mmCIF file of C-alpha atoms in Angstrom:
data_model
loop_
_atom_site.group_PDB
_atom_site.id
_atom_site.type_symbol
_atom_site.label_atom_id
_atom_site.label_comp_id
_atom_site.label_asym_id
_atom_site.label_seq_id
_atom_site.Cartn_x
_atom_site.Cartn_y
_atom_site.Cartn_z
ATOM 1 C CA MET A 1 -49.344 30.775 35.294
ATOM 2 C CA LYS A 2 -48.776 32.636 38.767
ATOM 3 C CA LEU A 3 -47.692 35.897 38.141
ATOM 4 C CA LYS A 4 -45.898 37.297 41.388
ATOM 5 C CA SER A 5 -44.299 40.502 39.925
ATOM 6 C CA ILE A 6 -44.705 42.644 36.795
ATOM 7 C CA GLU A 7 -42.756 45.772 36.091
ATOM 8 C CA LEU A 8 -42.613 48.040 33.140
ATOM 9 C CA VAL A 9 -38.720 48.337 32.966
ATOM 10 C CA ILE A 10 -38.386 50.942 30.253
ATOM 11 C CA SER A 11 -39.881 52.281 27.176
ATOM 12 C CA ALA A 12 -37.082 52.378 24.987
ATOM 13 C CA MET A 13 -36.532 54.343 21.905
ATOM 14 C CA SER A 14 -32.995 52.860 20.886
ATOM 15 C CA LYS A 15 -31.020 49.768 21.346
ATOM 16 C CA THR A 16 -28.891 51.699 24.276
ATOM 17 C CA GLN A 17 -31.820 51.512 26.478
ATOM 18 C CA TYR A 18 -32.625 47.799 26.021
ATOM 19 C CA PRO A 19 -32.240 45.804 29.111
ATOM 20 C CA HIS A 20 -29.038 43.898 29.549
ATOM 21 C CA ASP A 21 -29.689 41.454 32.132
ATOM 22 C CA GLY A 22 -29.806 38.316 29.823
ATOM 23 C CA LEU A 23 -33.300 37.465 30.579
ATOM 24 C CA PRO A 24 -35.237 35.787 27.729
ATOM 25 C CA GLU A 25 -37.865 37.985 25.751
ATOM 26 C CA VAL A 26 -41.004 37.224 23.747
ATOM 27 C CA ALA A 27 -42.290 39.913 21.821
ATOM 28 C CA PHE A 28 -46.060 40.906 20.710
ATOM 29 C CA VAL A 29 -46.701 42.825 17.411
ATOM 30 C CA GLY A 30 -49.604 43.650 15.484
ATOM 31 C CA ARG A 31 -51.355 46.168 13.395
ATOM 32 C CA SER A 32 -52.799 49.248 15.281
ATOM 33 C CA ASN A 33 -56.402 48.440 16.769
ATOM 34 C CA VAL A 34 -55.645 44.817 16.576
ATOM 35 C CA GLY A 35 -56.026 44.572 20.079
ATOM 36 C CA LYS A 36 -52.423 43.981 21.312
ATOM 37 C CA SER A 37 -52.343 46.000 24.590
ATOM 38 C CA SER A 38 -55.844 44.406 25.567
ATOM 39 C CA ALA A 39 -54.222 40.990 24.996
ATOM 40 C CA ILE A 40 -51.301 41.623 26.898
ATOM 41 C CA ASN A 41 -53.374 42.949 29.789
ATOM 42 C CA THR A 42 -55.461 39.754 29.691
ATOM 43 C CA LEU A 43 -52.397 37.478 29.824
ATOM 44 C CA LEU A 44 -51.138 39.623 32.691
ATOM 45 C CA ASN A 45 -54.398 39.763 34.599
ATOM 46 C CA ARG A 46 -54.237 43.639 34.527
ATOM 47 C CA ARG A 47 -56.781 46.279 33.384
ATOM 48 C CA SER A 48 -54.470 48.969 32.021
ATOM 49 C CA LEU A 49 -50.704 47.824 32.348
ATOM 50 C CA ALA A 50 -50.233 48.034 28.617
ATOM 51 C CA ARG A 51 -51.912 51.185 27.617
ATOM 52 C CA VAL A 52 -54.704 50.843 25.049
ATOM 53 C CA SER A 53 -53.980 53.948 22.769
ATOM 54 C CA GLN A 54 -56.676 56.351 22.101
ATOM 55 C CA ASN A 55 -54.460 57.476 19.076
ATOM 56 C CA PRO A 56 -53.468 54.425 16.750
ATOM 57 C CA GLY A 57 -50.264 54.363 15.488
ATOM 58 C CA LYS A 58 -48.933 56.673 18.020
ATOM 59 C CA THR A 59 -46.912 54.348 19.995
ATOM 60 C CA ARG A 60 -43.099 54.725 19.096
ATOM 61 C CA THR A 61 -41.474 53.116 21.913
ATOM 62 C CA ILE A 62 -40.642 49.441 22.713
ATOM 63 C CA ASN A 63 -41.897 48.513 26.175
ATOM 64 C CA PHE A 64 -40.203 46.015 28.397
ATOM 65 C CA TYR A 65 -42.469 44.306 30.882
ATOM 66 C CA LYS A 66 -40.448 42.080 33.195
ATOM 67 C CA ILE A 67 -42.513 39.416 34.647
ATOM 68 C CA ASN A 68 -41.672 37.364 37.906
ATOM 69 C CA GLU A 69 -38.001 38.718 37.694
ATOM 70 C CA GLU A 70 -37.533 35.808 35.032
ATOM 71 C CA PHE A 71 -38.409 37.150 31.523
ATOM 72 C CA TYR A 72 -39.913 39.858 29.504
ATOM 73 C CA PHE A 73 -42.799 40.555 27.587
ATOM 74 C CA VAL A 74 -41.780 43.210 24.874
ATOM 75 C CA ASP A 75 -44.641 45.119 23.498
ATOM 76 C CA LEU A 76 -43.605 46.389 20.000
ATOM 77 C CA PRO A 77 -45.093 49.561 18.184
ATOM 78 C CA GLY A 78 -48.329 49.057 16.263
ATOM 79 C CA TYR A 79 -48.170 49.324 12.424
ATOM 80 C CA GLY A 80 -50.546 49.894 9.667
ATOM 81 C CA TYR A 81 -52.474 52.762 10.839
ATOM 82 C CA ALA A 82 -53.470 54.744 7.789
ATOM 83 C CA LYS A 83 -53.251 58.092 9.205
ATOM 84 C CA THR A 84 -49.709 57.803 10.366
ATOM 85 C CA ALA A 85 -47.496 60.158 8.695
ATOM 86 C CA LYS A 86 -44.722 58.813 6.293
ATOM 87 C CA THR A 87 -41.960 60.119 8.543
ATOM 88 C CA GLU A 88 -43.461 58.200 11.583
ATOM 89 C CA ARG A 89 -43.856 54.842 9.395
ATOM 90 C CA GLN A 90 -40.330 55.400 8.448
ATOM 91 C CA HIS A 91 -39.353 55.785 12.240
ATOM 92 C CA TRP A 92 -41.248 52.548 13.095
ATOM 93 C CA GLY A 93 -39.239 50.796 10.565
ATOM 94 C CA THR A 94 -35.926 51.896 11.875
ATOM 95 C CA VAL A 95 -36.901 51.143 15.546
ATOM 96 C CA MET A 96 -38.148 47.477 14.498
ATOM 97 C CA GLN A 97 -35.030 46.835 12.596
ATOM 98 C CA GLU A 98 -32.940 48.136 15.189
ATOM 99 C CA TYR A 99 -34.659 45.618 17.748
ATOM 100 C CA PHE A 100 -34.406 42.591 15.697
ATOM 101 C CA GLU A 101 -30.854 43.097 14.704
ATOM 102 C CA ASN A 102 -29.599 43.854 18.264
ATOM 103 C CA SER A 103 -31.631 42.057 20.736
ATOM 104 C CA GLN A 104 -29.739 39.342 22.015
ATOM 105 C CA ASP A 105 -32.383 37.756 24.162
ATOM 106 C CA LEU A 106 -35.568 37.647 21.843
ATOM 107 C CA ARG A 107 -36.752 33.944 21.768
ATOM 108 C CA HIS A 108 -40.084 34.156 19.930
ATOM 109 C CA ILE A 109 -42.606 36.666 18.263
ATOM 110 C CA PHE A 110 -46.364 36.658 18.615
ATOM 111 C CA LEU A 111 -47.969 38.009 15.629
ATOM 112 C CA LEU A 112 -51.303 39.307 16.482
ATOM 113 C CA LEU A 113 -54.271 39.232 13.732
ATOM 114 C CA ASP A 114 -57.720 40.180 13.957
ATOM 115 C CA ILE A 115 -59.755 36.985 13.716
ATOM 116 C CA ARG A 116 -62.590 38.657 11.715
ATOM 117 C CA HIS A 117 -60.405 39.859 8.964
ATOM 118 C CA GLU A 118 -58.062 38.448 6.484
ATOM 119 C CA PRO A 119 -54.236 39.370 6.959
ATOM 120 C CA LYS A 120 -53.325 42.600 5.318
ATOM 121 C CA GLU A 121 -50.280 43.404 3.243
ATOM 122 C CA ASP A 122 -48.650 44.905 6.420
ATOM 123 C CA ASP A 123 -49.249 41.570 8.365
ATOM 124 C CA ILE A 124 -47.677 39.526 5.474
ATOM 125 C CA LEU A 125 -44.734 41.919 5.468
ATOM 126 C CA MET A 126 -44.276 41.762 9.239
ATOM 127 C CA TYR A 127 -44.501 37.959 9.206
ATOM 128 C CA LYS A 128 -41.649 37.865 6.348
ATOM 129 C CA TYR A 129 -39.775 40.454 8.122
ATOM 130 C CA ALA A 130 -39.463 38.047 11.269
ATOM 131 C CA VAL A 131 -38.780 35.012 9.182
ATOM 132 C CA HIS A 132 -36.125 37.022 7.465
ATOM 133 C CA TYR A 133 -34.421 37.450 10.983
ATOM 134 C CA ASN A 134 -34.915 33.743 11.867
ATOM 135 C CA ILE A 135 -37.139 34.578 14.750
ATOM 136 C CA PRO A 136 -39.751 32.051 15.422
ATOM 137 C CA VAL A 137 -43.232 33.174 15.029
ATOM 138 C CA THR A 138 -46.779 32.089 16.554
ATOM 139 C CA ILE A 139 -50.028 33.698 15.535
ATOM 140 C CA ILE A 140 -52.509 34.981 18.061
ATOM 141 C CA ALA A 141 -55.878 35.318 16.861
ATOM 142 C CA THR A 142 -57.553 38.317 18.850
ATOM 143 C CA LYS A 143 -61.161 38.977 19.190
ATOM 144 C CA SER A 144 -62.117 35.344 19.194
ATOM 145 C CA ASP A 145 -65.408 36.141 20.686
ATOM 146 C CA LYS A 146 -66.665 37.940 17.454
ATOM 147 C CA ILE A 147 -66.980 34.641 15.466
ATOM 148 C CA SER A 148 -68.215 31.388 16.382
ATOM 149 C CA ARG A 149 -66.014 28.661 17.575
ATOM 150 C CA GLY A 150 -67.283 26.576 14.571
ATOM 151 C CA ALA A 151 -65.757 29.112 12.132
ATOM 152 C CA PHE A 152 -62.189 29.142 13.789
ATOM 153 C CA GLN A 153 -60.565 26.271 11.595
ATOM 154 C CA LYS A 154 -61.714 27.919 8.333
ATOM 155 C CA THR A 155 -60.337 31.230 9.556
ATOM 156 C CA PHE A 156 -57.006 29.778 10.534
ATOM 157 C CA SER A 157 -56.623 28.145 7.244
ATOM 158 C CA MET A 158 -57.135 31.129 5.487
ATOM 159 C CA MET A 159 -54.424 32.886 7.719
ATOM 160 C CA ARG A 160 -52.054 30.215 6.985
ATOM 161 C CA LYS A 161 -52.632 30.398 3.343
ATOM 162 C CA LYS A 162 -52.411 34.234 3.264
ATOM 163 C CA LEU A 163 -49.094 34.351 5.225
ATOM 164 C CA ASP A 164 -47.720 31.094 3.910
ATOM 165 C CA TYR A 165 -47.404 30.183 7.848
ATOM 166 C CA HIS A 166 -46.168 26.987 8.688
ATOM 167 C CA GLY A 167 -46.049 27.376 12.489
ATOM 168 C CA GLU A 168 -47.372 24.569 14.754
ATOM 169 C CA LYS A 169 -50.254 26.826 16.223
ATOM 170 C CA ILE A 170 -52.628 29.631 15.915
ATOM 171 C CA LEU A 171 -53.823 30.718 19.328
ATOM 172 C CA PRO A 172 -57.296 32.456 19.712
ATOM 173 C CA ILE A 173 -57.876 34.920 22.567
ATOM 174 C CA SER A 174 -60.793 37.072 23.657
ATOM 175 C CA SER A 175 -59.843 40.072 26.088
ATOM 176 C CA LEU A 176 -63.550 40.520 26.392
ATOM 177 C CA LYS A 177 -64.378 36.869 27.698
ATOM 178 C CA LYS A 178 -60.877 36.258 29.241
ATOM 179 C CA THR A 179 -60.565 33.069 27.024
ATOM 180 C CA GLY A 180 -57.349 31.509 25.452
ATOM 181 C CA LYS A 181 -54.766 32.819 27.890
ATOM 182 C CA ASP A 182 -54.016 29.454 29.456
ATOM 183 C CA GLU A 183 -53.148 28.067 25.980
ATOM 184 C CA ILE A 184 -50.861 31.044 25.227
ATOM 185 C CA TRP A 185 -49.144 30.801 28.707
ATOM 186 C CA ASN A 186 -48.439 26.863 28.051
ATOM 187 C CA HIS A 187 -46.900 27.695 24.682
ATOM 188 C CA ILE A 188 -44.912 30.445 26.194
ATOM 189 C CA VAL A 189 -43.590 28.100 29.024
ATOM 190 C CA ASN A 190 -42.748 25.436 26.211
ATOM 191 C CA ILE A 191 -40.929 28.074 24.194
ATOM 192 C CA PHE A 192 -38.566 28.952 27.097
ATOM 193 C CA GLU A 193 -38.305 25.197 28.004
ATOM 194 C CA GLN A 194 -37.087 24.243 24.534
ATOM 195 C CA ASP A 195 -34.638 26.940 24.792
ATOM 196 C CA GLY A 196 -33.401 25.486 28.145
ATOM 197 C CA TYR A 197 -34.872 28.082 30.325
ATOM 198 C CA ASN A 198 -37.325 27.087 33.002
ATOM 199 C CA ILE A 199 -39.632 29.485 34.350
ATOM 200 C CA THR A 200 -41.720 29.262 37.616
ATOM 201 C CA VAL A 201 -45.236 28.589 36.769
ATOM 202 C CA GLU A 202 -46.633 28.161 40.243
#
């Protein structure tokens, strides 16, 4: 994927701030500390475009990154951080619900899971939340360098069972070794093509 331009258009707090240019969106969501920002930075070949938070659970905005003037990466707030106050968790729920209910251009959600751990209850609820809104989901397994490649399929089977996930793919990525990003980009291109939107890849 040739990246010609990347722009953080807005960090939105409400639907009135969402972009309204009709460009398609793919969203990334996962638990705090799952490595979501690092994965986005790896996919975009940037070191610090998406900020890696030193205070997990504090991101409250929805960040819209316009790629090549053709589509958006949408970085959704992380969830599941134990020290997050109840009022902040409620705010997270409101922000997410408003986005899912009002985004006209969301095409797909990438749910990020740490390859070393079983999906937690929050992950299961997040997956069911997306399914409830009829939004297609693909799992990205982060930190794939932390286990052997021989253990991938066993781990993927466990993830499928815990989530009752019937998606076609689980895509591993390592932000440390920069592996897995080509497969994810190919999947993103296919998502858009199946929706009748051809993006420039070279």
